[in-house]
């Protein structure tokens, strides 16, 4: 007899032995039957869960953390009610973003960042870069205008998804050039500091990356935002977590399995999926039987992907992705507090105006003074993003923060405080592991139809994919990707 969940799904056909085995194997655990199971409750997964509910589907959302939101990181200093965001900062006003915020009853504010006094230093030596000269604002604006006009030529190939991205020789030469060459070709060096400071550091040494990779993190929308031609917002509460907490309420807390990971799975074309999950805190096991699986995590890392038993086709595509690991941190140290300044990290070669010179991975972007003084000056925190290689671990990130700080004190960029104070360990006040970021492939792979092969995976083995490996790296772009993808997924037989 067919397992009851297959009957529930209205499937009457030969049951693959692997699916039958998976159901039998987990018969003692709690079982949930659902239309769609989603793995990953960040921008892609949480939004898709919300939209599936809107469309009358039952959903189970599996998230490894204790909240939804992924790269959203909000911190409220103890004893205060003044929050700050140290992960996702703002939301570009794109497609249905404003309507979604209204629906979630989230008040917004303009995304103004207070820029503290800043020093420039090479964190590999701790030495000041005194003669760094930022571009004049008119020159920076003109270069940004030019960058925007090029981005707009290619915009519909890149957002909200890659359906219109060409293959082979039809791919515009600009997109497959090293960004450093692209900048020289178009004479837009004066736009580079803004691109780098906004998002470019996240991809590592942006001059060496493909222009497409840069445009996926700073494309037409960002350029329009910088020029004041496209809106954006932050939460009025300065707590972007409010957005995802509100989504969780609308999805229904009973539909979300927090602190939970998939231990094993069976996925078969036309027969749905069975996932065995385990709550990482309580050890409770739950079996989820679903018609469809929506994967909303980056499909990289052998260990992370093992429970999903990728087949040869999936493995051969995902193994082509290159990426970095990123940590968002808030740190505190007496020398940072006494310095009362932000310090940006650049190689000495950036001076006076070689804007394509940026640090080598691994590095941290800066110690950025936060304007949140609630709790007093002594509790002031500094934001740093650490960009590491694939095998970089948290201990490496912590060591990089400490050694960078030590060198800045040694060189007198930051003051020594009272005796012995400078030897104090840097305090990591808040930390968020953003995991594999900015997944990307080579120009040859793109010419060879990588995106087409990637998108052809949609529906393969009853599995669909969303998130930053399948779209540009912005919240509202990924939400818009879902607006196309979710109906396609529901229409799939
Ligand atoms: C520091 C930083 C700042 C950013 N700032 C902005 C910004 O200001 N504006 C903007 O629009 N975009 C910003 N982005 C980019 C944006 O946040 C990402 O593009 C977006 O979050 C990607 O969405 P996603 O769903 O693919 O992944 P994520 O949002 O990262 O969500 C993935 C989720 O899956 C969970 N997960 C992972 N593995 C598993 C597993 N095995 N089982 C269960 N759950 C799992 C994770 O915990 C996470 O919740 C920023 C990114 C970073 C790193």
Coordinates of C-alpha atoms and ligand atoms in Angstrom, one line a residue:
X1 CA 0.0 0.0 0.0
X2 CA 1.2 3.5 -0.8
X3 CA 2.3 5.5 2.2
X4 CA -0.6 7.7 3.4
X5 CA 1.2 10.9 2.5
X6 CA 1.4 9.9 -1.1
X7 CA -2.4 9.3 -1.1
X8 CA -2.8 12.6 0.7
X9 CA -0.9 14.2 -2.2
X10 CA -3.2 12.4 -4.6
X11 CA -0.3 10.5 -6.1
X12 CA -1.2 7.0 -7.4
X13 CA 1.8 5.5 -9.1
X14 CA 4.7 3.3 -8.5
X15 CA 6.5 4.5 -5.5
X16 CA 10.3 4.6 -5.8
X17 CA 11.8 2.3 -3.2
X18 CA 14.0 5.0 -1.8
X19 CA 11.0 7.2 -0.9
X20 CA 9.2 4.2 0.6
X21 CA 12.3 3.4 2.6
X22 CA 12.6 7.0 3.8
X23 CA 9.0 7.0 5.1
X24 CA 9.5 3.6 6.9
X25 CA 12.8 4.7 8.4
X26 CA 11.2 7.7 10.1
X27 CA 7.9 6.2 11.1
X28 CA 8.6 6.7 14.8
X29 CA 9.2 10.5 14.5
X30 CA 6.5 13.2 14.4
X31 CA 5.3 13.6 10.8
X32 CA 4.0 16.7 9.1
X33 CA 2.4 16.7 5.6
X34 CA 2.5 19.9 3.7
X35 CA 2.3 21.3 0.1
X36 CA 5.7 22.9 0.2
X37 CA 8.6 22.6 2.6
X38 CA 11.2 25.4 2.5
X39 CA 14.7 25.2 3.8
X40 CA 16.2 28.5 4.9
X41 CA 14.2 31.4 6.4
X42 CA 16.2 34.4 5.0
X43 CA 15.1 36.8 2.3
X44 CA 14.3 34.1 -0.2
X45 CA 12.7 31.5 2.1
X46 CA 10.7 33.7 4.5
X47 CA 9.2 35.8 1.7
X48 CA 8.4 32.7 -0.4
X49 CA 6.6 31.1 2.7
X50 CA 4.5 34.2 3.1
X51 CA 3.5 34.3 -0.6
X52 CA 2.7 30.6 -0.7
X53 CA 0.4 31.1 2.3
X54 CA -1.2 34.0 0.5
X55 CA -1.9 31.5 -2.4
X56 CA -3.6 29.1 -0.1
X57 CA -0.8 26.5 0.2
X58 CA 0.4 24.8 3.3
X59 CA 4.0 25.5 4.2
X60 CA 6.7 24.3 6.6
X61 CA 9.7 26.6 6.9
X62 CA 12.9 25.1 8.3
X63 CA 15.4 27.6 9.7
X64 CA 18.6 26.8 11.6
X65 CA 18.6 30.0 13.7
X66 CA 16.1 31.1 16.3
X67 CA 14.7 33.9 14.1
X68 CA 13.9 34.5 10.5
X69 CA 15.8 37.0 8.4
X70 CA 19.1 35.5 7.4
X71 CA 21.5 38.4 6.8
X72 CA 19.4 40.8 8.8
X73 CA 21.2 41.5 12.1
X74 CA 19.7 43.9 14.7
X75 CA 21.3 44.7 18.0
X76 CA 19.7 46.5 20.9
X77 CA 22.2 47.4 23.7
X78 CA 21.1 45.9 27.0
X79 CA 19.1 48.3 29.1
X80 CA 18.2 50.5 26.1
X81 CA 15.5 50.6 23.6
X82 CA 17.6 52.0 20.8
X83 CA 18.4 49.4 18.2
X84 CA 20.9 49.4 15.3
X85 CA 21.4 47.2 12.3
X86 CA 24.8 45.7 11.6
X87 CA 23.8 43.3 8.8
X88 CA 21.3 44.4 6.2
X89 CA 21.1 48.1 6.4
X90 CA 18.4 49.2 3.9
X91 CA 15.8 48.1 1.4
X92 CA 15.8 49.3 -2.2
X93 CA 12.3 50.5 -3.1
X94 CA 11.7 48.0 -5.9
X95 CA 8.6 46.3 -7.2
X96 CA 6.3 45.4 -4.3
X97 CA 8.6 46.4 -1.5
X98 CA 6.6 49.4 -0.3
X99 CA 3.3 47.5 -0.4
X100 CA 4.9 44.7 1.6
X101 CA 6.1 47.0 4.3
X102 CA 2.6 48.6 4.5
X103 CA 1.0 45.2 4.7
X104 CA 3.4 44.1 7.5
X105 CA 2.6 47.5 9.2
X106 CA 6.3 48.4 9.4
X107 CA 7.1 52.2 9.5
X108 CA 10.0 53.3 7.4
X109 CA 12.5 56.1 7.4
X110 CA 15.0 57.3 4.8
X111 CA 18.3 55.4 4.8
X112 CA 20.6 58.1 6.1
X113 CA 23.9 56.8 7.5
X114 CA 25.8 59.1 9.8
X115 CA 29.4 59.2 8.5
X116 CA 31.7 59.6 11.4
X117 CA 35.2 61.3 11.1
X118 CA 37.3 58.7 9.3
X119 CA 41.0 57.8 9.1
X120 CA 42.4 55.6 6.3
X121 CA 45.0 53.0 7.3
X122 CA 46.5 49.8 5.9
X123 CA 45.4 47.2 8.4
X124 CA 48.2 44.8 7.3
X125 CA 50.8 47.2 8.7
X126 CA 48.7 49.5 10.8
X127 CA 50.2 52.5 9.0
X128 CA 48.2 55.7 8.3
X129 CA 47.5 56.6 4.6
X130 CA 47.7 60.3 5.1
X131 CA 47.6 61.4 1.4
X132 CA 44.5 59.4 0.3
X133 CA 42.3 61.8 -1.6
X134 CA 38.7 60.9 -2.3
X135 CA 37.3 62.0 -5.6
X136 CA 35.7 65.5 -5.8
X137 CA 31.9 65.1 -5.5
X138 CA 31.2 66.4 -9.0
X139 CA 33.6 64.0 -10.6
X140 CA 32.2 61.1 -8.5
X141 CA 28.7 62.0 -9.6
X142 CA 29.6 62.2 -13.3
X143 CA 31.4 58.8 -13.1
X144 CA 28.4 57.3 -11.3
X145 CA 26.1 58.7 -14.0
X146 CA 28.2 56.9 -16.6
X147 CA 28.3 53.7 -14.7
X148 CA 24.5 53.9 -14.3
X149 CA 24.0 54.3 -18.1
X150 CA 26.0 51.1 -18.7
X151 CA 24.3 49.2 -16.0
X152 CA 20.9 50.1 -17.4
X153 CA 21.8 48.6 -20.8
X154 CA 22.1 45.2 -19.1
X155 CA 19.6 45.6 -16.3
X156 CA 16.9 43.2 -17.6
X157 CA 19.5 40.5 -18.1
X158 CA 20.4 40.6 -14.4
X159 CA 17.2 41.5 -12.3
X160 CA 15.1 40.1 -10.9
X161 CA 16.4 36.8 -12.3
X162 CA 18.7 35.6 -15.0
X163 CA 16.0 34.4 -17.4
X164 CA 17.1 36.9 -20.1
X165 CA 20.8 36.4 -19.6
X166 CA 22.4 35.4 -22.9
X167 CA 25.0 32.7 -23.6
X168 CA 28.2 32.4 -25.5
X169 CA 29.2 35.4 -27.7
X170 CA 25.9 37.1 -27.1
X171 CA 27.0 38.0 -23.5
X172 CA 28.1 41.7 -23.6
X173 CA 31.9 41.9 -23.4
X174 CA 31.6 44.5 -20.5
X175 CA 30.0 41.9 -18.2
X176 CA 32.8 39.4 -18.6
X177 CA 35.7 41.8 -18.2
X178 CA 37.6 42.1 -15.0
X179 CA 36.0 45.1 -13.2
X180 CA 39.4 46.9 -13.1
X181 CA 39.6 46.7 -16.9
X182 CA 36.0 47.8 -17.3
X183 CA 36.6 50.9 -15.0
X184 CA 39.6 51.8 -17.2
X185 CA 37.8 51.2 -20.4
X186 CA 34.9 53.6 -19.4
X187 CA 37.0 56.1 -17.4
X188 CA 34.8 55.7 -14.3
X189 CA 37.5 55.4 -11.6
X190 CA 35.9 58.2 -9.6
X191 CA 32.8 56.1 -9.0
X192 CA 34.8 53.2 -7.6
X193 CA 35.1 54.4 -3.9
X194 CA 31.4 54.7 -3.6
X195 CA 30.8 51.3 -5.2
X196 CA 33.4 49.7 -3.0
X197 CA 32.2 51.3 0.3
X198 CA 28.6 50.4 -0.3
X199 CA 28.8 46.8 -1.3
X200 CA 32.0 46.1 -3.3
X201 CA 34.2 45.0 -0.4
X202 CA 32.0 42.0 0.1
X203 CA 33.2 40.4 -3.1
X204 CA 36.8 40.6 -2.1
X205 CA 39.2 42.4 -4.4
X206 CA 36.6 43.9 -6.7
X207 CA 39.1 45.0 -9.4
X208 CA 39.8 41.3 -10.1
X209 CA 36.2 40.1 -10.2
X210 CA 34.0 40.1 -13.3
X211 CA 32.0 43.2 -13.9
X212 CA 28.9 41.1 -13.8
X213 CA 29.8 40.1 -10.2
X214 CA 30.1 43.8 -9.3
X215 CA 26.8 44.6 -11.0
X216 CA 25.1 41.8 -9.0
X217 CA 26.0 43.6 -5.8
X218 CA 26.0 47.2 -7.1
X219 CA 23.9 47.5 -10.3
X220 CA 21.6 50.0 -11.8
X221 CA 19.4 50.1 -8.7
X222 CA 22.2 51.0 -6.4
X223 CA 23.6 53.6 -8.9
X224 CA 20.2 55.2 -9.1
X225 CA 19.9 55.2 -5.3
X226 CA 23.2 56.9 -5.0
X227 CA 22.1 59.5 -7.5
X228 CA 18.8 60.1 -5.7
X229 CA 16.8 58.6 -8.5
X230 CA 15.5 55.5 -6.8
X231 CA 14.1 55.3 -3.3
X232 CA 15.0 53.1 -0.4
X233 CA 14.2 52.8 3.2
X234 CA 15.2 51.5 6.6
X235 CA 12.8 50.5 9.4
X236 CA 11.9 53.5 11.5
X237 CA 12.8 51.4 14.6
X238 CA 16.3 50.9 13.2
X239 CA 15.6 47.2 13.8
X240 CA 15.2 45.5 10.5
X241 CA 14.5 42.2 12.3
X242 CA 11.0 43.7 12.8
X243 CA 10.3 42.9 9.1
X244 CA 11.0 39.3 9.5
X245 CA 9.3 39.0 12.9
X246 CA 6.2 40.4 11.2
X247 CA 6.6 37.9 8.3
X248 CA 6.9 35.1 10.9
X249 CA 3.6 36.1 12.5
X250 CA 1.9 36.2 9.1
X251 CA 3.3 32.8 8.1
X252 CA 2.2 31.4 11.4
X253 CA 4.7 30.4 14.1
X254 CA 3.4 26.8 14.0
X255 CA 4.5 26.5 10.4
X256 CA 8.2 27.4 11.3
X257 CA 10.7 24.9 12.7
X258 CA 13.4 27.1 14.2
X259 CA 16.8 25.9 15.3
X260 CA 16.2 23.0 13.0
X261 CA 18.3 21.3 10.3
X262 CA 17.7 18.7 7.7
X263 CA 19.5 15.5 8.6
X264 CA 18.5 13.4 5.5
X265 CA 16.2 13.6 2.6
X266 CA 14.7 11.8 -0.3
X267 CA 13.7 13.7 -3.4
X268 CA 12.1 12.2 -6.5
X269 CA 10.7 13.6 -9.7
X270 CA 6.9 13.6 -9.5
X271 CA 6.8 12.0 -6.0
X272 CA 7.6 14.9 -3.8
X273 CA 10.1 14.9 -1.0
X274 CA 10.6 13.5 2.5
X275 CA 12.9 15.4 4.8
X276 CA 14.0 14.2 8.2
X277 CA 14.8 17.2 10.4
X278 CA 16.3 17.6 13.9
X279 CA 15.9 20.4 16.3
X280 CA 19.5 21.4 17.2
X281 CA 18.6 22.3 20.8
X282 CA 16.1 19.6 21.8
X283 CA 17.1 16.8 19.4
X284 CA 13.4 16.4 18.5
X285 CA 13.1 14.7 15.1
X286 CA 10.4 15.6 12.6
X287 CA 9.6 14.0 9.3
X288 CA 8.2 16.3 6.6
X289 CA 6.4 15.0 3.6
X290 CA 5.8 17.5 0.9
X291 CA 4.8 17.8 -2.7
X292 CA 7.6 20.3 -3.3
X293 CA 10.8 21.4 -1.7
X294 CA 12.0 25.0 -2.1
X295 CA 15.7 25.4 -1.2
X296 CA 16.5 28.9 0.0
X297 CA 20.1 28.4 1.2
X298 CA 23.3 28.8 -0.8
X299 CA 23.9 25.4 -2.4
X300 CA 27.6 25.2 -1.5
X301 CA 29.8 23.4 0.9
X302 CA 30.0 19.6 0.9
X303 CA 29.0 19.2 4.5
X304 CA 26.1 21.6 4.2
X305 CA 24.7 19.9 1.1
X306 CA 25.2 16.3 2.3
X307 CA 21.7 15.9 3.8
X308 CA 20.2 16.8 0.4
X309 CA 21.9 14.0 -1.5
X310 CA 22.7 16.0 -4.6
X311 CA 22.8 14.1 -7.8
X312 CA 25.5 14.4 -10.4
X313 CA 23.7 17.1 -12.3
X314 CA 23.3 19.3 -9.2
X315 CA 26.7 18.6 -7.9
X316 CA 28.5 19.4 -11.2
X317 CA 26.7 22.8 -11.3
X318 CA 27.0 23.9 -7.6
X319 CA 30.7 22.8 -7.4
X320 CA 31.5 25.5 -10.0
X321 CA 30.5 28.3 -7.5
X322 CA 33.2 30.3 -5.9
X323 CA 32.5 32.4 -2.8
X324 CA 33.7 34.1 0.3
X325 CA 32.7 33.8 3.9
X326 CA 31.4 36.9 5.6
X327 CA 30.9 37.8 9.3
X328 CA 29.1 40.9 10.4
X329 CA 30.3 42.0 13.8
X330 CA 29.9 44.7 16.4
X331 CA 33.1 45.1 18.5
X332 CA 34.2 47.2 21.5
X333 CA 37.7 48.1 22.9
X334 CA 39.0 51.0 25.0
X335 CA 41.3 52.1 22.3
X336 CA 38.5 52.3 19.8
X337 CA 36.3 54.2 22.2
X338 CA 39.1 56.6 23.0
X339 CA 40.0 57.0 19.3
X340 CA 36.4 58.1 18.7
X341 CA 36.8 57.8 14.9
X342 CA 36.1 55.3 12.2
X343 CA 39.2 53.7 10.5
X344 CA 38.8 52.4 6.9
X345 CA 41.1 49.6 5.7
X346 CA 42.9 50.2 2.4
X347 CA 46.3 49.0 1.1
X348 CA 48.9 51.8 1.1
X349 CA 49.0 51.7 -2.7
X350 CA 45.5 53.3 -2.8
X351 CA 47.2 56.7 -2.2
X352 CA 46.7 59.2 -3.5
X353 CA 43.8 58.1 -5.9
X354 CA 44.4 54.6 -7.1
X355 CA 40.8 53.6 -6.3
X356 CA 41.0 50.1 -7.7
X357 CA 43.5 49.2 -4.9
X358 CA 41.6 47.4 -2.2
X359 CA 42.6 44.8 0.4
X360 CA 43.3 41.2 -0.3
X361 CA 41.1 38.5 1.2
X362 CA 41.0 37.8 4.1
X363 CA 40.5 41.3 5.5
X364 CA 38.1 43.4 7.5
X365 CA 36.6 46.5 5.9
X366 CA 36.8 48.9 8.7
X367 CA 36.2 49.7 12.3
X368 CA 33.1 51.9 11.9
X369 CA 32.0 54.1 14.7
X370 CA 28.3 53.6 15.3
X371 CA 26.2 56.6 16.2
X372 CA 24.2 54.8 18.8
X373 CA 25.3 56.3 22.1
X374 CA 22.5 54.8 24.2
X375 CA 24.1 53.3 27.3
X376 CA 26.9 55.9 27.3
X377 CA 30.1 56.5 25.4
X378 CA 31.9 53.6 27.1
X379 CA 29.3 51.2 25.6
X380 CA 30.0 52.5 22.1
X381 CA 30.4 49.8 19.5
X382 CA 32.1 49.7 16.2
X383 CA 31.0 47.7 13.1
X384 CA 33.3 45.5 11.2
X385 CA 32.7 43.1 8.3
X386 CA 35.2 40.3 7.9
X387 CA 35.7 38.8 4.5
X388 CA 37.4 35.4 4.5
X389 CA 38.2 32.6 2.2
X390 CA 36.0 29.5 1.9
X391 CA 37.8 27.7 4.8
X392 CA 38.0 30.7 7.1
X393 CA 36.5 30.0 10.5
X394 CA 35.2 32.2 13.3
X395 CA 38.5 31.9 15.2
X396 CA 40.3 33.2 12.1
X397 CA 37.8 36.1 11.9
X398 CA 38.4 36.9 15.6
X399 CA 42.1 36.8 15.2
X400 CA 42.0 39.1 12.3
X401 CA 39.9 41.6 14.2
X402 CA 42.4 41.5 17.1
X403 CA 45.6 41.7 15.1
X404 CA 44.2 44.5 13.0
X405 CA 43.4 46.5 16.1
X406 CA 46.8 45.7 17.7
X407 CA 48.6 47.1 14.6
X408 CA 46.5 50.3 14.6
X409 CA 47.4 50.8 18.3
X410 CA 51.1 50.0 17.6
X411 CA 51.2 52.6 14.8
X412 CA 49.5 55.2 16.9
X413 CA 46.3 55.4 14.7
X414 CA 44.3 54.5 17.8
X415 CA 45.5 55.7 21.2
X416 CA 47.0 53.5 23.8
X417 CA 44.8 53.8 26.9
X418 CA 45.8 53.2 30.5
X419 CA 48.6 50.7 31.2
X420 CA 47.8 47.3 30.0
X421 CA 44.5 48.3 28.5
X422 CA 45.7 48.0 24.9
X423 CA 46.5 44.3 25.6
X424 CA 42.8 43.7 26.3
X425 CA 41.1 41.3 24.0
X426 CA 38.7 42.9 21.5
X427 CA 35.2 42.3 22.7
X428 CA 32.9 40.9 20.1
X429 CA 29.6 42.4 21.2
X430 CA 27.5 40.8 18.4
X431 CA 28.4 38.5 15.7
X432 CA 26.6 37.1 12.7
X433 CA 28.0 34.4 10.5
X434 CA 26.7 35.2 7.0
X435 CA 28.2 32.0 5.7
X436 CA 29.0 31.6 2.0
X437 CA 28.4 35.0 0.2
X438 CA 28.5 36.2 -3.4
X439 CA 28.5 32.9 -5.1
X440 CA 29.8 33.4 -8.6
X441 CA 31.2 31.5 -11.6
X442 CA 33.9 32.2 -14.2
X443 CA 33.4 33.9 -17.6
X444 CA 33.9 30.6 -19.3
X445 CA 31.1 29.0 -17.3
X446 CA 28.8 31.9 -18.1
X447 CA 29.6 31.6 -21.8
X448 CA 28.9 27.9 -21.6
X449 CA 25.3 28.6 -20.4
X450 CA 25.8 28.3 -16.6
X451 CA 22.6 30.3 -15.7
X452 CA 20.6 28.4 -18.2
X453 CA 21.7 25.1 -16.7
X454 CA 21.2 26.5 -13.2
X455 CA 17.6 27.6 -14.0
X456 CA 16.9 24.3 -15.7
X457 CA 17.2 22.7 -12.2
X458 CA 13.9 24.3 -11.2
X459 CA 11.5 21.5 -10.6
X460 CA 14.2 18.8 -10.9
X461 CA 13.6 16.1 -8.3
X462 CA 10.6 18.0 -7.0
X463 CA 13.0 20.7 -5.8
X464 CA 13.0 24.5 -6.5
X465 CA 15.6 27.0 -5.7
X466 CA 15.5 30.7 -4.6
X467 CA 17.9 33.2 -2.9
X468 CA 21.2 34.8 -3.6
X469 CA 22.6 32.0 -5.7
X470 CA 19.7 32.5 -8.1
X471 CA 19.5 36.3 -8.2
X472 CA 21.3 39.5 -7.4
X473 CA 22.2 40.0 -3.7
X474 CA 19.5 42.3 -2.5
X475 CA 16.5 41.7 -0.3
X476 CA 13.9 43.3 -2.6
X477 CA 15.3 41.8 -5.7
X478 CA 15.1 38.3 -4.2
X479 CA 11.5 39.0 -3.1
X480 CA 10.7 40.0 -6.7
X481 CA 12.4 36.8 -8.0
X482 CA 9.9 34.9 -5.8
X483 CA 7.0 36.7 -7.4
X484 CA 7.9 35.0 -10.6
X485 CA 9.2 31.8 -9.2
X486 CA 6.5 30.8 -6.8
X487 CA 3.7 30.8 -9.4
X488 CA 5.9 28.9 -11.7
X489 CA 6.5 26.4 -8.9
X490 CA 2.8 26.0 -8.2
X491 CA 2.1 25.5 -11.9
X492 CA 4.6 22.8 -12.2
X493 CA 3.1 19.3 -12.4
Ligands
LIG1 C1 26.8 42.3 5.7 C2 25.7 42.3 4.6 C3 24.9 43.4 4.5 C4 23.9 43.4 3.5 N1 23.1 44.5 3.4 C5 22.1 44.6 2.5 C6 21.3 45.7 2.4 O1 21.5 46.7 3.1 N2 20.2 45.7 1.6 C7 20.0 44.5 0.8 O2 19.0 44.6 0.1 N3 20.7 43.4 0.9 C8 21.8 43.4 1.7 N4 22.6 42.3 1.8 C9 22.3 41.2 0.9 C10 21.1 40.4 1.3 O3 20.9 40.3 2.6 C11 21.3 39.0 0.7 O4 21.4 39.0 -0.7 C12 20.0 38.1 1.1 O5 19.9 38.0 2.5 C13 20.2 36.7 0.5 O6 19.0 36.1 0.8 P1 19.0 34.5 0.9 O7 17.6 34.1 1.2 O8 19.6 33.9 -0.3 O9 19.9 34.1 2.1 P2 19.9 34.6 3.6 O10 19.1 35.8 3.8 O11 21.3 34.5 4.1 O12 19.0 33.4 4.3 C14 19.5 32.1 4.4 C15 18.8 31.5 5.6 O13 19.0 30.1 5.6 C16 19.4 29.7 6.9 N5 20.1 28.4 6.7 C17 21.3 28.3 6.1 N6 21.6 27.0 6.0 C18 20.6 26.3 6.6 C19 20.3 24.9 6.8 N7 21.1 24.0 6.4 N8 19.1 24.6 7.4 C20 18.3 25.5 7.8 N9 18.5 26.9 7.6 C21 19.6 27.2 7.0 C22 20.2 30.8 7.4 O14 20.3 30.8 8.8 C23 19.4 32.0 6.9 O15 18.4 32.4 7.8 C24 23.6 42.3 2.7 C25 24.4 41.1 2.9 C26 25.4 41.1 3.9 C27 26.3 39.9 4.0

